[in-house]
Amino acid sequence: EAQVTQNPRYLITVTGKKLTVTCSQNMNHEYMSWYRQDPGLGLRQIYYSMNVEVTDKGDVPEGYKVSRKEKRNFPLILESPSPNQTSLYFCASSPLAGYNEQFFGPGTRLTVL
Amino acid sequence: AQKVTQAQTEISVVEKEDVTLDCVYETRDTTYYLFWYKQPPSGELVFLIRRNSFDEQNEISGRYSWNFQKSTSSFNFTITASQVVDSAVYFCALSESYNTDKLIFGTGTRLQVFP
């Protein structure tokens, strides 16, 4: 089944404790992206990647890192999480670029205490 | 700068009513793409439609229809004869041709359809 998977689905952590949210797609898509969803703000793009080893900042990249060492994986790294990073995170992939339909993962609900 | 505005935060209707969700966008680009996504209570995001700026024809898919008007920079979404299963948050989004890697979302409209 074609899908985007994210792990973990739920995570509660404490300020400053490094964490990684994994994202994997099995559709051989070139483009992958991370978004955060907050009430009243909709979805905002954090980082995106056009291909392996090619990543770029979205609108809200502060406090996040990403890597794209393999085409299928696009992990989101929070080196030192803070409470303002409490949010619902979505990973998405697309065949070529953002102007194509994006396929979203199920979301990761992160709480930073 | 590009921007997507969904002024309706929440809409409530009774089943079988028609409902229109508004989307107004801002862009300086002449080539761009508009999208609608649905987020049901289960939380996943589901693609509904993509429209490019050169195609102003309205689209109909079953009970769903979209009205794209460049003159008013709007891309409105109408559900005819709404059903309870239509209850969801609906997002409008914009991607510009000079930077197709970025997708700008509106803040979403929560639609509640009551039986």
Short mmCIF file of C-alpha atoms in Angstrom, two decimals:
data_model
loop_
_atom_site.label_atom_id
_atom_site.label_comp_id
_atom_site.label_asym_id
_atom_site.label_seq_id
_atom_site.Cartn_x
_atom_site.Cartn_y
_atom_site.Cartn_z
CA GLU A 1 0.00 0.00 0.00
CA ALA A 2 1.33 3.42 -0.99
CA GLN A 3 1.77 5.45 2.15
CA VAL A 4 3.71 7.90 4.25
CA THR A 5 4.49 6.67 7.74
CA GLN A 6 5.53 8.67 10.77
CA ASN A 7 6.84 7.55 14.11
CA PRO A 8 6.06 8.04 16.85
CA ARG A 9 2.42 9.03 16.54
CA TYR A 10 2.38 10.54 20.02
CA LEU A 11 5.25 11.83 22.09
CA ILE A 12 5.50 13.63 25.39
CA THR A 13 8.94 14.90 26.29
CA VAL A 14 10.69 17.51 28.38
CA THR A 15 12.43 20.70 27.43
CA GLY A 16 15.90 20.18 26.03
CA LYS A 17 15.74 16.44 25.42
CA LYS A 18 16.70 15.78 21.81
CA LEU A 19 14.18 13.87 19.76
CA THR A 20 13.69 12.62 16.22
CA VAL A 21 10.44 12.07 14.39
CA THR A 22 10.87 9.68 11.52
CA CYS A 23 9.10 9.91 8.18
CA SER A 24 9.20 7.33 5.44
CA GLN A 25 7.44 7.00 2.09
CA ASN A 26 7.25 4.00 -0.21
CA MET A 27 6.17 5.78 -3.39
CA ASN A 28 9.63 6.74 -4.66
CA HIS A 29 8.70 10.41 -4.39
CA GLU A 30 11.34 13.06 -5.00
CA TYR A 31 9.78 15.73 -2.79
CA MET A 32 9.19 15.54 0.94
CA SER A 33 8.15 18.15 3.43
CA TRP A 34 7.40 18.74 7.10
CA TYR A 35 4.56 20.87 8.44
CA ARG A 36 3.32 21.81 11.83
CA GLN A 37 -0.34 22.42 12.56
CA ASP A 38 -1.39 24.78 15.33
CA PRO A 39 -4.89 26.00 16.23
CA GLY A 40 -5.80 29.12 14.33
CA LEU A 41 -2.62 29.01 12.25
CA GLY A 42 -3.33 26.20 9.83
CA LEU A 43 -0.36 24.24 8.51
CA ARG A 44 3.01 25.91 8.25
CA GLN A 45 5.94 24.47 6.36
CA ILE A 46 9.06 23.74 8.40
CA TYR A 47 11.49 22.21 5.89
CA TYR A 48 11.29 20.55 2.53
CA SER A 49 13.50 18.45 0.33
CA MET A 50 13.54 18.21 -3.43
CA ASN A 51 15.80 15.17 -3.50
CA VAL A 52 18.49 13.29 -1.64
CA GLU A 53 20.91 15.66 0.08
CA VAL A 54 18.83 18.68 -0.99
CA THR A 55 16.91 20.41 1.80
CA ASP A 56 15.64 23.93 2.30
CA LYS A 57 13.87 26.01 4.91
CA GLY A 58 10.18 26.59 4.92
CA ASP A 59 8.41 29.33 6.83
CA VAL A 60 9.13 28.18 10.38
CA PRO A 61 12.49 26.34 10.44
CA GLU A 62 13.85 27.70 13.74
CA GLY A 63 14.56 24.96 16.24
CA TYR A 64 14.37 22.14 13.71
CA LYS A 65 16.79 20.17 11.59
CA VAL A 66 16.22 17.67 8.82
CA SER A 67 18.27 15.32 6.71
CA ARG A 68 17.66 13.46 3.47
CA LYS A 69 20.27 10.75 3.16
CA GLU A 70 17.91 8.33 1.44
CA LYS A 71 15.07 9.07 -0.91
CA ARG A 72 12.46 7.36 1.22
CA ASN A 73 13.34 8.90 4.61
CA PHE A 74 13.09 12.45 5.86
CA PRO A 75 13.51 12.65 9.65
CA LEU A 76 12.70 15.78 11.64
CA ILE A 77 15.12 16.51 14.46
CA LEU A 78 14.51 18.73 17.45
CA GLU A 79 17.92 19.21 19.06
CA SER A 80 16.61 21.04 22.12
CA PRO A 81 12.81 21.02 22.17
CA SER A 82 10.96 23.85 23.84
CA PRO A 83 7.29 24.13 24.86
CA ASN A 84 6.52 26.35 21.86
CA GLN A 85 7.25 23.34 19.67
CA THR A 86 4.27 21.52 21.11
CA SER A 87 2.24 20.88 17.99
CA LEU A 88 0.85 18.38 15.52
CA TYR A 89 3.44 17.51 12.89
CA PHE A 90 2.80 16.18 9.42
CA CYS A 91 5.21 14.74 6.92
CA ALA A 92 4.23 14.77 3.26
CA SER A 93 5.62 13.57 -0.04
CA SER A 94 4.96 14.34 -3.67
CA PRO A 95 6.17 12.96 -6.99
CA LEU A 96 8.08 16.05 -8.05
CA ALA A 97 7.43 19.31 -6.27
CA GLY A 98 5.03 21.10 -4.00
CA TYR A 99 2.69 21.96 -6.84
CA ASN A 100 1.70 18.36 -7.14
CA GLU A 101 -0.74 16.63 -4.85
CA GLN A 102 0.97 15.90 -1.57
CA PHE A 103 0.45 12.67 0.33
CA PHE A 104 0.42 13.18 4.05
CA GLY A 105 1.44 10.94 6.89
CA PRO A 106 -0.92 10.33 9.82
CA GLY A 107 0.63 13.04 11.99
CA THR A 108 2.71 13.10 15.17
CA ARG A 109 1.34 14.86 18.21
CA LEU A 110 4.25 16.25 20.21
CA THR A 111 4.00 17.73 23.67
CA VAL A 112 7.05 19.42 25.20
CA LEU A 113 6.78 20.02 28.93
CA ALA B 1 3.90 38.07 -0.55
CA GLN B 2 1.75 35.02 -1.01
CA LYS B 3 -1.11 34.50 1.36
CA VAL B 4 -4.23 32.38 1.67
CA THR B 5 -7.20 33.62 3.67
CA GLN B 6 -10.06 31.48 4.88
CA ALA B 7 -12.15 33.99 6.76
CA GLN B 8 -14.73 31.47 7.96
CA THR B 9 -13.33 29.84 11.05
CA GLU B 10 -16.27 27.57 11.66
CA ILE B 11 -19.52 26.81 9.84
CA SER B 12 -22.41 24.74 11.11
CA VAL B 13 -25.15 23.42 8.88
CA VAL B 14 -27.88 20.83 9.03
CA GLU B 15 -27.69 17.82 6.80
CA LYS B 16 -28.83 18.36 3.20
CA GLU B 17 -28.04 22.05 3.29
CA ASP B 18 -25.64 23.44 0.72
CA VAL B 19 -22.55 25.13 2.10
CA THR B 20 -19.77 27.20 0.54
CA LEU B 21 -16.31 27.52 1.99
CA ASP B 22 -14.47 30.65 0.96
CA CYS B 23 -10.82 30.91 -0.03
CA VAL B 24 -9.11 34.14 -1.07
CA TYR B 25 -5.49 34.16 -2.11
CA GLU B 26 -2.77 36.70 -2.78
CA THR B 27 0.08 36.20 -5.19
CA ARG B 28 2.21 38.26 -7.54
CA ASP B 29 2.87 35.26 -9.72
CA THR B 30 0.92 34.72 -12.92
CA THR B 31 1.28 30.97 -12.74
CA TYR B 32 0.23 29.27 -9.56
CA TYR B 33 -1.64 26.29 -8.19
CA LEU B 34 -4.51 26.12 -5.76
CA PHE B 35 -5.51 23.17 -3.65
CA TRP B 36 -8.15 22.02 -1.24
CA TYR B 37 -7.44 19.44 1.44
CA LYS B 38 -9.83 17.83 3.90
CA GLN B 39 -8.95 16.89 7.47
CA PRO B 40 -11.66 14.68 8.99
CA PRO B 41 -11.91 14.15 12.76
CA SER B 42 -9.52 11.20 12.46
CA GLY B 43 -6.79 13.74 11.67
CA GLU B 44 -5.33 12.71 8.34
CA LEU B 45 -5.10 15.15 5.45
CA VAL B 46 -6.84 14.17 2.25
CA PHE B 47 -6.25 15.82 -1.11
CA LEU B 48 -9.44 17.02 -2.81
CA ILE B 49 -8.44 19.08 -5.83
CA ARG B 50 -5.66 20.97 -7.56
CA ARG B 51 -6.26 23.80 -9.99
CA ASN B 52 -3.68 25.75 -11.99
CA SER B 53 -4.06 29.45 -12.69
CA PHE B 54 -4.68 28.98 -16.39
CA ASP B 55 -7.68 26.79 -15.89
CA GLU B 56 -10.63 28.83 -14.72
CA GLN B 57 -13.24 26.24 -15.48
CA ASN B 58 -15.32 25.28 -12.54
CA GLU B 59 -15.00 21.72 -11.40
CA ILE B 60 -17.67 19.36 -10.15
CA SER B 61 -17.08 16.05 -8.49
CA GLY B 62 -20.24 14.48 -7.15
CA ARG B 63 -21.57 16.75 -4.42
CA TYR B 64 -18.41 18.84 -4.46
CA SER B 65 -17.81 21.79 -6.72
CA TRP B 66 -15.16 24.46 -6.96
CA ASN B 67 -15.49 27.98 -8.29
CA PHE B 68 -12.21 29.56 -9.36
CA GLN B 69 -12.35 33.28 -10.14
CA LYS B 70 -9.08 35.03 -10.91
CA SER B 71 -10.81 38.41 -11.02
CA THR B 72 -11.54 38.17 -7.31
CA SER B 73 -8.60 35.89 -6.40
CA SER B 74 -10.97 33.34 -4.98
CA PHE B 75 -11.22 29.57 -5.11
CA ASN B 76 -14.40 28.68 -3.28
CA PHE B 77 -15.60 25.19 -2.44
CA THR B 78 -19.26 24.22 -2.34
CA ILE B 79 -20.74 21.07 -0.88
CA THR B 80 -24.23 20.34 -2.12
CA ALA B 81 -26.65 18.43 0.06
CA SER B 82 -24.16 18.16 2.90
CA GLN B 83 -23.85 14.98 4.92
CA VAL B 84 -22.56 14.27 8.41
CA VAL B 85 -19.49 12.63 6.87
CA ASP B 86 -18.55 16.00 5.40
CA SER B 87 -17.77 17.25 8.90
CA ALA B 88 -14.08 18.13 8.82
CA VAL B 89 -11.59 20.96 8.67
CA TYR B 90 -11.01 22.11 5.12
CA PHE B 91 -7.81 23.80 4.05
CA CYS B 92 -7.16 25.87 0.98
CA ALA B 93 -3.53 26.12 -0.17
CA LEU B 94 -1.40 27.94 -2.74
CA SER B 95 1.81 27.08 -4.56
CA GLU B 96 3.53 29.58 -6.84
CA SER B 97 5.42 28.66 -9.99
CA TYR B 98 8.60 30.52 -9.07
CA ASN B 99 8.82 28.53 -5.87
CA THR B 100 6.78 25.39 -6.33
CA ASP B 101 8.54 23.78 -3.40
CA LYS B 102 6.55 25.83 -0.94
CA LEU B 103 2.90 25.26 -0.15
CA ILE B 104 1.09 28.01 1.74
CA PHE B 105 -2.00 26.92 3.65
CA GLY B 106 -4.91 28.94 4.89
CA THR B 107 -5.95 28.64 8.50
CA GLY B 108 -8.75 26.24 7.68
CA THR B 109 -12.53 26.21 8.03
CA ARG B 110 -14.15 23.77 10.41
CA LEU B 111 -17.40 22.46 8.96
CA GLN B 112 -19.87 20.75 11.24
CA VAL B 113 -22.82 19.03 9.65
CA PHE B 114 -25.57 18.09 12.08
CA PRO B 115 -28.11 15.37 11.41
#
